C-alpha atoms as one frame of an Amber mdcrd trajectory, in Angstrom:
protein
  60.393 115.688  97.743  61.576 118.745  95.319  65.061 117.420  95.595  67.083
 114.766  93.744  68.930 112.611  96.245  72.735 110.940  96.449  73.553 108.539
  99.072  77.414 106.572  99.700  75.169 103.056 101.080  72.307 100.753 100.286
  71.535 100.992 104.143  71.315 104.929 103.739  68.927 104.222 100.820  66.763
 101.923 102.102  66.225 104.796 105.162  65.270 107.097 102.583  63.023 104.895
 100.793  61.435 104.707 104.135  60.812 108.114 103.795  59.724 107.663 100.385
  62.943 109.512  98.511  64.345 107.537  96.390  68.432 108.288  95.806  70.902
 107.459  93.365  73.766 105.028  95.060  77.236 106.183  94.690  79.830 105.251
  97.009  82.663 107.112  97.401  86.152 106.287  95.940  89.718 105.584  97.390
  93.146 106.706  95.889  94.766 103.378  95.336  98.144 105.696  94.212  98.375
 106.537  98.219  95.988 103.124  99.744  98.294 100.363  97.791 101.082  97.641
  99.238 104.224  99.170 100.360 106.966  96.448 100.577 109.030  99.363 102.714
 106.707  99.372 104.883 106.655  95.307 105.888 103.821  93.685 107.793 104.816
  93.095 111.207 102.886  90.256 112.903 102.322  91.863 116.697 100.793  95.104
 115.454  96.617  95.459 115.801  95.904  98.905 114.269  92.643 100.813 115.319
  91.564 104.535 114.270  91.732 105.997 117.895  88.207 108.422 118.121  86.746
 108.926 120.908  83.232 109.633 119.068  80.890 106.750 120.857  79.505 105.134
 117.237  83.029 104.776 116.529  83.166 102.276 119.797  86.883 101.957 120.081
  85.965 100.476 124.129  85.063  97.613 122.542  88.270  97.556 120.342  90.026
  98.055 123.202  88.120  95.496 125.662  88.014  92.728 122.851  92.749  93.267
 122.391  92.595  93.375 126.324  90.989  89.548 126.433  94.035  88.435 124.128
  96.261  86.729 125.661  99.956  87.820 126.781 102.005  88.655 125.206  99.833
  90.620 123.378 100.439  92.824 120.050 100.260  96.631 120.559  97.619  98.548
 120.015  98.479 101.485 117.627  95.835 103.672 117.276  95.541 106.643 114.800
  94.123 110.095 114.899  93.966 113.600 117.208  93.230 112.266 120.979  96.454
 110.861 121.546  95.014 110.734 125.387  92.984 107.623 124.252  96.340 105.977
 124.721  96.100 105.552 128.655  97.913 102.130 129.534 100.662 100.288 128.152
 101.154  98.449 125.249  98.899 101.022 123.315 101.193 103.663 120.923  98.624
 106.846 119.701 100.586 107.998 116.079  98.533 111.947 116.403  97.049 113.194
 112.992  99.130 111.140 110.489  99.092 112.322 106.760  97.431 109.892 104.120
 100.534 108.525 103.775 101.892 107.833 106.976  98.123 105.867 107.097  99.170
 103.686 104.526 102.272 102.690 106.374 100.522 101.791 109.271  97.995  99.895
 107.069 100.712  98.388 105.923 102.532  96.983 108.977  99.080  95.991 110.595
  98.791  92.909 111.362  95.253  93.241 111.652  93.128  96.144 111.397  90.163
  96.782 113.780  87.188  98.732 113.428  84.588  98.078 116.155  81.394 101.046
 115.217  77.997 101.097 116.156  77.264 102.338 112.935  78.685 103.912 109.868
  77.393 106.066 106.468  79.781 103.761 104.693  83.016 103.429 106.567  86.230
 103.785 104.626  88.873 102.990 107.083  88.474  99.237 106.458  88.291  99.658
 102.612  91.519 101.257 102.771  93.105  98.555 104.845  91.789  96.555 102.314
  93.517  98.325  99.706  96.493  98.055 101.330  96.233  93.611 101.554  95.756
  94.073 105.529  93.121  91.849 107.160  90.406  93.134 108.604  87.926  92.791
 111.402  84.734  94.994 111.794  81.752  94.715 113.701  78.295  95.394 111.435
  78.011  98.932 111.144  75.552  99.076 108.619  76.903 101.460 105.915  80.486
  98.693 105.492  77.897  96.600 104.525  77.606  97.080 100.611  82.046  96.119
 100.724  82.502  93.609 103.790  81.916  90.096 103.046  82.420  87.781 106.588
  84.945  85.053 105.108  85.880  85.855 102.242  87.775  89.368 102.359  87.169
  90.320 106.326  85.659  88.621 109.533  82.805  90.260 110.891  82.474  89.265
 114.122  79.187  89.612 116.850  79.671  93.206 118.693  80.929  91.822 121.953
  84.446  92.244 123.566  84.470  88.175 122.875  83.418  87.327 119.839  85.752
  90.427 118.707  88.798  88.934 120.348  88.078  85.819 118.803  88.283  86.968
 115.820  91.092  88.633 115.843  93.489  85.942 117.724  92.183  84.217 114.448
  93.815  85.942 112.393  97.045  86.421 114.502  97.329  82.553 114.468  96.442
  81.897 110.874  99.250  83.761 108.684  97.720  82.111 105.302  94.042  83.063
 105.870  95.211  86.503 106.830  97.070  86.665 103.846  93.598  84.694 101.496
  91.647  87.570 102.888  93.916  90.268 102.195  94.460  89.298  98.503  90.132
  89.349  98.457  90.271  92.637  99.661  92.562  94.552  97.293  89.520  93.080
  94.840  87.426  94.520  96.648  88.710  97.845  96.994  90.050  97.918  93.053
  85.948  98.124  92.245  86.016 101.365  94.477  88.976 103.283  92.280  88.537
 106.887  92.624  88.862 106.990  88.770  85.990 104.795  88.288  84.291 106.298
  90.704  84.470 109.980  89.926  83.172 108.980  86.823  79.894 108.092  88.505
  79.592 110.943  89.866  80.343 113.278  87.373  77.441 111.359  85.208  74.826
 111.821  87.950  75.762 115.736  88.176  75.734 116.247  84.229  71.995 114.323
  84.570  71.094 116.768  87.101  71.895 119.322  84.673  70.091 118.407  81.897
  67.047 118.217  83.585  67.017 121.375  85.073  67.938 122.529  81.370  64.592
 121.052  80.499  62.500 122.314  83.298
C-alpha cells in the first residue's frame, strides 16, 4: 500500500481495486509510422494470420481447431513468431521471428487476423492489425477489452472451435463488412498513438516526482 500503482487495462484495475490499490490507467501505445496500410503489401483474401505461441493463455489450439472446421478449400494459416514447429500439417506457413516490419506486411495481406487467448494484460496484436485496416477476430481475453468492440471494429466470438469458425468464414464471405470494420479499427487504434500516449505517461512519472519532492 506504500506504492503508487500503473496498470495497461480496466480489467487489471478492477483486480487491484479488489485488493484495495487503486492505479492510474495507461495503456500502452503503438507506432502507427511502422502499424499503418501498406498498399505494397495488398490484402490477399485466402490468408488467416495468427501469432503462432505455444504459451497455453495464448490458445492458438483453438485458432487452429476453429480454421480446421472451415471448409475446403481453406485459406492458409500463417502464423508468426519463434516455434516454427507449431506449423505441423499442411496448409499452415510459420514466418520465424519477423521484424516489426515484416509484421506489418503480414497484417497487411491478412485477410483476417485471429487471436484466440484465454486471457490477456491488454493484448496488442489485434490493435495493431487494427492499425493496419485488417479485420479482426478475438475471443474475450479480458485485458482487449478496454479497445475491442463486437460489431463495430472486430467480432468477438464465444471461445469455442465453432463459434470461432463462424466468425471468421464471416468475414471471408463478406468483403464490405471486413472492409466497415477495418476502417473502425484504424479509429480505434489512432486514440492509442504512441505520441499521445507517451505523453500520458511522462505526466504520471513527473506527478510521481513531485510528490516525493514534497514528502
Amino acid at each position: 500500500h506504500e506504492f503508487h500503482y500503473m496498470t495497461i487495462s480496466s480489467w487489471n484495475r478492477d483486480r487491484l481495486r479488489e485488493l484495495g490499490l487503486d492505479a492510474v490507467l495507461i495503456p500502452p501505445g503503438i507506432d502507427l509510422d511502422t502499424f499503418r496500410p501498406r498498399p505494397e503489401s495488398p490484402r490477399r483474401q485466402d490468408m488467416i494470420l495468427a501469432v503462432g505461441r505455444s504459451n497455453p493463455l495464448k490458445n492458438l489450439p483453438l485458432t487452429v481447431a476453429a480454421w480446421r472446421r472451415l471448409p475446403e478449400p481453406r485459406p492458409e494459416l500463417c502464423l508468426f513468431g519463434i516455434e516454427p514447429e507449431l506449423a505441423d500439417e499442411p496448409g499452415i506457413r510459420y514466418v520465424t521471428a519477423p521484424s516489426d516490419e515484416e509484421v506489418s506486411r503480414l497484417f497487411n495481406q491478412a485477410t483476417v487476423f485471429v487471436q484466440t487467448s484465454t486471457h490477456e494484460g491488454f493484448c496488442l496484436p489485434p490493435l495493431e492489425a487494427m492499425a493496419t485496416g485488417g479485420a479482426v477476430v478475438c475471443t474475450d481475453a479480458h485485458g482487449n477489452r478496454d479497445f475491442c468492440v463486437d460489431g463495430q471494429n472486430c467480432l468477438m466470438p464465444e471461445a469455442n472451435a465453432q463459434a470461432v469458425s463462424r466468425a471468421i468464414r464471416r468475414l471471408l464471405d463478406d468483403q464490405p463488412f471486413r472492409g466497415e470494420l477495418g476502417a473502425a479499427g484504424r479509429v480505434t487504434a489512432a486514440e492509442y498513438a504512441w505520441a499521445q500516449r507517451i505523453d500520458v505517461l511522462e505526466a504520471y512519472f513527473r506527478e510521481l516526482a513531485r510528490v516525493r519532492a514534497r514528502a
